[in-house]
XYZ file of C-alpha atoms in Angstrom:
84
model
C -47.908 -19.030 -30.261
C -45.483 -17.623 -27.685
C -46.228 -18.300 -24.030
C -45.140 -16.245 -21.056
C -42.757 -18.981 -19.940
C -40.573 -18.522 -23.044
C -39.526 -14.967 -22.171
C -36.201 -14.384 -20.455
C -36.650 -12.326 -17.281
C -34.148 -10.928 -14.835
C -34.833 -9.550 -11.380
C -34.257 -6.066 -10.016
C -34.644 -4.668 -6.527
C -37.336 -1.964 -6.646
C -37.156 -1.189 -2.927
C -34.942 -2.546 -0.135
C -35.445 -6.316 -0.088
C -38.253 -6.285 -2.693
C -37.138 -8.062 -5.885
C -39.348 -8.407 -8.964
C -38.942 -9.893 -12.420
C -38.631 -7.398 -15.266
C -40.912 -8.103 -18.194
C -38.809 -6.940 -21.116
C -39.264 -5.613 -24.620
C -40.141 -8.919 -26.330
C -42.813 -9.763 -23.771
C -44.185 -6.207 -23.893
C -44.346 -6.246 -27.702
C -46.034 -9.657 -27.644
C -48.667 -8.433 -25.182
C -49.464 -5.439 -27.398
C -49.806 -7.733 -30.430
C -52.294 -9.880 -28.486
C -54.189 -6.825 -27.200
C -53.225 -7.891 -23.647
C -52.455 -4.478 -22.182
C -54.015 -1.738 -20.125
C -53.398 1.962 -19.548
C -52.661 4.022 -16.460
C -51.544 7.601 -15.815
C -48.100 8.032 -14.270
C -48.318 9.148 -10.640
C -45.369 11.498 -11.159
C -45.532 13.082 -14.628
C -49.181 12.213 -15.495
C -48.570 10.828 -19.002
C -50.682 7.891 -20.114
C -48.733 4.608 -20.069
C -49.563 1.315 -21.810
C -48.245 -1.856 -20.173
C -48.743 -5.622 -19.883
C -52.181 -6.211 -18.418
C -51.252 -8.559 -15.562
C -48.180 -6.716 -14.232
C -47.811 -5.755 -10.574
C -45.724 -2.636 -11.285
C -45.009 -0.388 -14.262
C -42.033 1.854 -15.023
C -42.798 5.186 -16.673
C -40.832 5.631 -19.915
C -40.573 9.403 -19.361
C -39.686 9.970 -15.686
C -38.658 6.380 -14.774
C -40.935 6.231 -11.704
C -41.977 2.706 -10.727
C -45.543 2.514 -9.459
C -47.778 -0.324 -8.293
C -50.792 -1.096 -10.445
C -53.043 -2.320 -7.622
C -53.183 -1.342 -3.962
C -52.487 -4.949 -2.947
C -49.503 -5.167 -5.349
C -50.953 -8.273 -6.968
C -49.774 -9.178 -10.453
C -46.673 -10.453 -12.179
C -43.460 -8.480 -12.206
C -42.429 -5.069 -13.460
C -43.751 -3.990 -16.863
C -41.917 -1.589 -19.104
C -44.341 1.214 -19.788
C -44.828 2.690 -23.246
C -46.147 6.219 -23.742
C -49.586 6.215 -25.240
């Protein structure tokens, strides 16, 4: 079984001085296979997005907006959102 530690992550700056790890395609695909995802509506374009369940932020695949998942910004990194 693949663990989270085996995924290669790089960091991006999502706001001045705020760097987060990007959770890429392989990790996203793995989370969907394990049914470890949740859904949210994009705050900008309103589509429904699926993403890794324990992420702190998600990027909309349509409009590219990055939004926090929780008000306290808890979670792990930036998830790549998938429409659906």
